[in-house]
CSV table of C-alpha atoms in Angstrom, one decimal:
chain,number,residue,atom,x,y,z
Q,17,MET,CA,-94.7,98.7,5.3
Q,18,ILE,CA,-95.1,99.0,1.6
Q,19,GLU,CA,-92.8,101.7,-0.1
Q,20,GLU,CA,-94.3,103.4,-3.1
Q,21,ARG,CA,-92.0,105.7,-5.1
Q,22,ILE,CA,-94.1,107.9,-7.4
Q,23,LEU,CA,-92.9,110.3,-10.1
Q,24,ILE,CA,-95.4,112.9,-11.0
Q,25,THR,CA,-94.8,115.0,-14.1
Q,26,GLY,CA,-96.6,118.3,-14.4
Q,27,VAL,CA,-96.9,118.4,-10.6
Q,28,SER,CA,-97.4,122.1,-10.5
Q,29,GLY,CA,-100.7,122.0,-12.4
Q,30,PHE,CA,-104.4,121.8,-11.5
Q,31,VAL,CA,-104.5,118.0,-11.3
Q,32,GLY,CA,-101.1,117.6,-9.7
Q,33,TYR,CA,-102.2,119.6,-6.6
Q,34,HIS,CA,-105.3,117.4,-6.2
Q,35,LEU,CA,-103.3,114.2,-6.7
Q,36,LEU,CA,-100.9,115.2,-3.9
Q,37,ASN,CA,-103.9,115.8,-1.6
Q,38,PHE,CA,-105.3,112.4,-2.6
Q,39,LEU,CA,-102.0,110.6,-1.8
Q,40,CYS,CA,-101.8,112.3,1.6
Q,41,GLY,CA,-105.2,110.8,2.4
Q,42,ASN,CA,-104.3,107.3,1.3
Q,43,LYS,CA,-101.1,106.6,3.2
Q,44,GLU,CA,-102.3,103.8,5.4
Q,45,ASN,CA,-99.6,101.0,5.7
Q,46,LYS,CA,-97.7,102.8,2.9
Q,47,ASN,CA,-94.5,104.8,2.9
Q,48,ILE,CA,-95.1,107.1,-0.1
Q,49,ILE,CA,-92.2,109.0,-1.5
Q,50,VAL,CA,-92.9,111.5,-4.3
Q,51,CYS,CA,-90.7,113.2,-6.8
Q,52,GLY,CA,-92.6,116.0,-8.6
Q,53,ILE,CA,-91.2,117.6,-11.8
Q,54,ASP,CA,-92.5,120.4,-13.9
Q,55,ILE,CA,-91.2,123.0,-16.3
Q,56,LYS,CA,-92.3,125.8,-13.9
Q,57,THR,CA,-92.4,126.3,-10.2
Q,58,PRO,CA,-95.7,125.2,-8.5
Q,59,GLU,CA,-98.0,128.1,-7.6
Q,60,PHE,CA,-99.0,126.2,-4.4
Q,61,SER,CA,-96.6,125.6,-1.5
Q,62,CYS,CA,-94.9,122.3,-1.6
Q,63,LYS,CA,-94.1,122.5,2.1
Q,64,GLU,CA,-97.6,121.2,3.1
Q,65,PHE,CA,-96.7,118.0,1.3
Q,66,GLU,CA,-93.0,117.6,1.9
Q,67,GLU,CA,-93.2,115.8,5.2
Q,68,LYS,CA,-96.3,113.7,4.5
Q,69,LEU,CA,-95.0,112.4,1.2
Q,70,SER,CA,-91.3,113.0,1.4
Q,71,LEU,CA,-91.9,115.3,-1.5
Q,72,LYS,CA,-89.1,116.8,-3.5
Q,73,CYS,CA,-89.9,119.0,-6.6
Q,74,TYR,CA,-87.5,119.8,-9.4
Q,75,LYS,CA,-87.7,122.1,-12.4
Q,76,VAL,CA,-87.3,119.9,-15.5
Q,77,ASN,CA,-87.9,120.3,-19.2
Q,78,LEU,CA,-89.1,116.9,-20.3
Q,79,LEU,CA,-88.0,117.7,-23.9
Q,80,HIS,CA,-84.4,117.6,-22.7
Q,81,SER,CA,-83.5,113.9,-22.4
Q,82,ASP,CA,-80.4,114.7,-20.3
Q,83,GLU,CA,-82.6,116.4,-17.6
Q,84,VAL,CA,-84.9,113.4,-17.5
Q,85,GLU,CA,-81.9,111.1,-17.1
Q,86,GLN,CA,-80.7,113.2,-14.2
Q,87,ILE,CA,-84.0,112.8,-12.4
Q,88,PHE,CA,-84.0,109.0,-12.8
Q,89,ASP,CA,-80.4,108.9,-11.5
Q,90,ARG,CA,-81.7,110.5,-8.3
Q,91,PHE,CA,-85.0,108.8,-8.1
Q,92,VAL,CA,-86.1,105.5,-9.6
Q,93,PRO,CA,-89.9,105.3,-9.4
Q,94,ASN,CA,-92.2,102.3,-9.1
Q,95,TYR,CA,-95.0,104.4,-10.5
Q,96,ILE,CA,-95.2,107.4,-12.9
Q,97,VAL,CA,-98.2,109.6,-13.2
Q,98,HIS,CA,-97.7,111.6,-16.4
Q,99,LEU,CA,-99.7,114.8,-16.2
Q,100,ALA,CA,-97.4,117.1,-18.1
Q,101,SER,CA,-98.7,118.4,-21.4
Q,102,TYR,CA,-100.1,121.4,-23.3
Q,103,SER,CA,-103.7,120.6,-22.4
Q,104,SER,CA,-105.6,123.3,-24.3
Q,105,VAL,CA,-107.2,122.4,-27.6
Q,106,ALA,CA,-107.4,126.1,-28.5
Q,107,TYR,CA,-103.7,126.4,-28.0
Q,108,SER,CA,-103.0,123.4,-30.2
Q,109,TRP,CA,-104.8,125.2,-33.1
Q,110,LYS,CA,-102.8,128.4,-32.6
Q,111,ASN,CA,-99.5,126.5,-32.1
Q,112,PRO,CA,-100.0,123.1,-33.8
Q,113,ARG,CA,-96.3,122.2,-34.3
Q,114,GLU,CA,-95.3,123.2,-30.8
Q,115,SER,CA,-98.3,121.5,-29.2
Q,116,PHE,CA,-97.9,118.2,-31.1
Q,117,ALA,CA,-94.1,118.0,-30.8
Q,118,ASN,CA,-94.2,118.8,-27.0
Q,119,ASN,CA,-96.9,116.4,-26.0
Q,120,THR,CA,-95.5,113.5,-28.1
Q,121,ASN,CA,-91.8,113.9,-27.4
Q,122,ILE,CA,-92.1,114.5,-23.6
Q,123,PHE,CA,-93.9,111.2,-23.3
Q,124,LEU,CA,-91.3,109.5,-25.6
Q,125,ASN,CA,-88.4,110.8,-23.4
Q,126,LEU,CA,-90.2,109.7,-20.3
Q,127,ILE,CA,-91.0,106.1,-21.3
Q,128,THR,CA,-87.6,105.4,-23.0
Q,129,THR,CA,-85.8,106.6,-19.8
Q,130,SER,CA,-88.2,104.6,-17.6
Q,131,MET,CA,-87.5,101.4,-19.6
Q,132,LYS,CA,-83.7,102.0,-19.1
Q,133,TYR,CA,-84.0,102.4,-15.3
Q,134,ASN,CA,-86.9,100.2,-14.2
Q,135,LYS,CA,-88.8,98.1,-16.7
Q,136,ASP,CA,-91.3,97.1,-14.0
Q,137,CYS,CA,-92.4,100.7,-13.4
Q,138,ARG,CA,-96.1,101.2,-14.0
Q,139,ILE,CA,-96.9,104.3,-16.1
Q,140,LEU,CA,-100.2,106.2,-16.2
Q,141,SER,CA,-100.5,107.7,-19.7
Q,142,VAL,CA,-103.2,110.3,-19.5
Q,143,GLY,CA,-105.2,110.7,-22.7
Q,144,SER,CA,-108.3,112.6,-23.6
Q,145,SER,CA,-111.9,112.1,-24.7
Q,146,GLU,CA,-110.9,114.4,-27.5
Q,147,GLU,CA,-109.4,111.3,-29.2
Q,148,TYR,CA,-113.0,110.2,-30.0
Q,149,GLY,CA,-113.7,113.5,-31.9
Q,150,ILE,CA,-117.2,114.5,-32.8
Q,151,VAL,CA,-119.8,111.8,-32.1
Q,152,SER,CA,-123.5,111.5,-32.9
Q,153,LYS,CA,-126.2,110.8,-30.4
Q,154,GLU,CA,-126.6,107.3,-31.8
Q,155,GLU,CA,-123.0,106.6,-30.7
Q,156,LEU,CA,-123.7,107.4,-27.1
Q,157,PRO,CA,-122.8,106.3,-24.5
Q,158,LEU,CA,-119.2,106.1,-25.7
Q,159,LEU,CA,-117.4,102.8,-25.0
Q,160,GLU,CA,-113.6,102.2,-25.0
Q,161,THR,CA,-114.1,100.2,-28.2
Q,162,ALA,CA,-115.5,103.3,-30.0
Q,163,LYS,CA,-113.5,104.5,-33.1
Q,164,LEU,CA,-110.9,107.1,-32.5
Q,165,ASN,CA,-111.4,110.2,-34.7
Q,166,PRO,CA,-109.2,113.1,-33.5
Q,167,VAL,CA,-110.2,116.4,-35.0
Q,168,SER,CA,-107.6,118.8,-33.5
Q,169,PRO,CA,-103.8,118.8,-33.3
Q,170,TYR,CA,-104.1,118.3,-29.5
Q,171,ALA,CA,-106.3,115.2,-30.0
Q,172,VAL,CA,-103.9,113.8,-32.7
Q,173,ALA,CA,-101.0,114.1,-30.3
Q,174,ARG,CA,-103.0,112.2,-27.6
Q,175,VAL,CA,-103.7,109.4,-30.0
Q,176,SER,CA,-100.0,109.3,-30.9
Q,177,GLN,CA,-99.1,109.1,-27.2
Q,178,GLU,CA,-101.5,106.1,-26.9
Q,179,MET,CA,-100.0,104.4,-30.0
Q,180,LEU,CA,-96.5,104.9,-28.5
Q,181,SER,CA,-97.7,103.3,-25.3
Q,182,LYS,CA,-98.9,100.3,-27.1
Q,183,VAL,CA,-95.7,100.0,-29.1
Q,184,PHE,CA,-93.6,100.0,-25.8
Q,185,THR,CA,-96.0,97.6,-24.2
Q,186,VAL,CA,-95.9,95.0,-27.0
Q,187,SER,CA,-92.2,95.4,-27.9
Q,188,TYR,CA,-90.6,96.0,-24.5
Q,189,GLY,CA,-93.1,94.7,-21.9
Q,190,ALA,CA,-93.8,98.2,-20.5
Q,191,ASP,CA,-96.6,98.4,-17.9
Q,192,VAL,CA,-98.7,101.3,-19.2
Q,193,VAL,CA,-102.2,102.2,-18.1
Q,194,LEU,CA,-104.1,104.4,-20.6
Q,195,THR,CA,-107.0,106.8,-19.9
Q,196,ARG,CA,-109.1,108.9,-22.2
Q,197,SER,CA,-110.2,111.3,-19.5
Q,198,PHE,CA,-113.2,113.6,-20.1
Q,199,ASN,CA,-113.2,117.3,-19.1
Q,200,HIS,CA,-112.5,117.7,-15.4
Q,201,ILE,CA,-113.2,120.8,-13.3
Q,202,GLY,CA,-112.8,121.9,-9.8
Q,203,PRO,CA,-111.0,124.3,-7.4
Q,204,TYR,CA,-107.8,126.0,-8.7
Q,205,GLN,CA,-108.4,125.3,-12.4
Q,206,ASP,CA,-106.7,127.8,-14.7
Q,207,LYS,CA,-109.1,130.6,-15.9
Q,208,ARG,CA,-108.1,129.8,-19.5
Q,209,PHE,CA,-110.6,126.9,-19.4
Q,210,ALA,CA,-114.3,127.4,-20.0
Q,211,ILE,CA,-115.9,126.8,-16.6
Q,212,PRO,CA,-113.4,128.9,-14.5
Q,213,SER,CA,-113.6,131.7,-17.1
Q,214,PHE,CA,-117.4,131.8,-16.9
Q,215,ILE,CA,-117.2,131.9,-13.1
Q,216,GLU,CA,-114.6,134.6,-13.1
Q,217,ARG,CA,-116.8,136.7,-15.4
Q,218,MET,CA,-119.9,136.2,-13.2
Q,219,LEU,CA,-117.9,137.3,-10.1
Q,220,GLU,CA,-116.6,140.3,-12.0
Q,221,ILE,CA,-120.2,141.3,-12.8
Q,222,LYS,CA,-121.2,140.8,-9.2
Q,223,ARG,CA,-118.3,142.8,-7.9
Q,224,LYS,CA,-119.4,145.7,-10.1
Q,225,GLY,CA,-122.8,145.5,-8.6
Q,226,SER,CA,-124.4,145.0,-11.9
Q,227,LYS,CA,-127.6,142.9,-12.3
Q,228,LYS,CA,-126.8,142.4,-16.0
Q,229,GLY,CA,-123.7,141.5,-17.8
Q,230,ILE,CA,-122.4,139.8,-20.9
Q,231,ILE,CA,-120.3,136.6,-20.8
Q,232,GLN,CA,-118.5,135.8,-24.0
Q,233,THR,CA,-118.5,132.1,-24.9
Q,234,GLY,CA,-117.7,129.7,-27.6
Q,235,ASP,CA,-120.2,127.5,-29.3
Q,236,LEU,CA,-122.9,126.6,-26.7
Q,237,THR,CA,-124.5,124.0,-28.8
Q,238,ILE,CA,-121.7,121.6,-28.1
Q,239,ILE,CA,-122.5,119.1,-25.3
Q,240,ARG,CA,-119.7,118.1,-22.9
Q,241,ASP,CA,-119.3,115.7,-20.0
Q,242,PHE,CA,-117.6,117.1,-16.9
Q,243,VAL,CA,-116.0,115.2,-14.0
Q,244,ASP,CA,-114.9,116.7,-10.7
Q,245,VAL,CA,-111.1,116.6,-10.5
Q,246,ARG,CA,-111.2,114.9,-7.1
Q,247,ASP,CA,-113.1,112.0,-8.7
Q,248,VAL,CA,-110.6,111.9,-11.6
């Protein structure tokens, strides 16, 4: 039986929960052992996954290299799924230094420690479609070869993470898979994001028994692509 040792950062988040569910449904001929780390305790119960995935969760600040080292001392993964980040573009505008420093340095701590403990570990570096910036209709559909043009502190940090991935791949032989994921939505997404906030407002209007209500939004002329988190 194949043993897969998977480290998931940001395990307590929206995508982390769905990833754990996905792994539970794809265990055929595999012994999957998962170590989940996050700066906060998961809002969901880890017990439902503990037996199926031999899951252990730890509270870790990825900005602290000593805490990252301690995790790798306990658990040397074959795979790392790096989900941890400040993922809000709006937050990056309000807190540009914090957002950029966090998203760049947590990845740097993770990949340098991984290279020290297991150079053959495959790392999923999750990027964002925000790296492409604002594009014209003539540039659609977007291809991977499209020019990167980040227009927010969040997007610049994602491009920096991608550049660091390439540096470690070329210089150290790191095995890094890059994505530029588009907006994903689905059950349990935080209400700070657009679609869940719209739904919450609609439900609030319905609960009050009102046939009319106002939903505050941002710029509705912007066109976005959305993908179900379970497909992501």
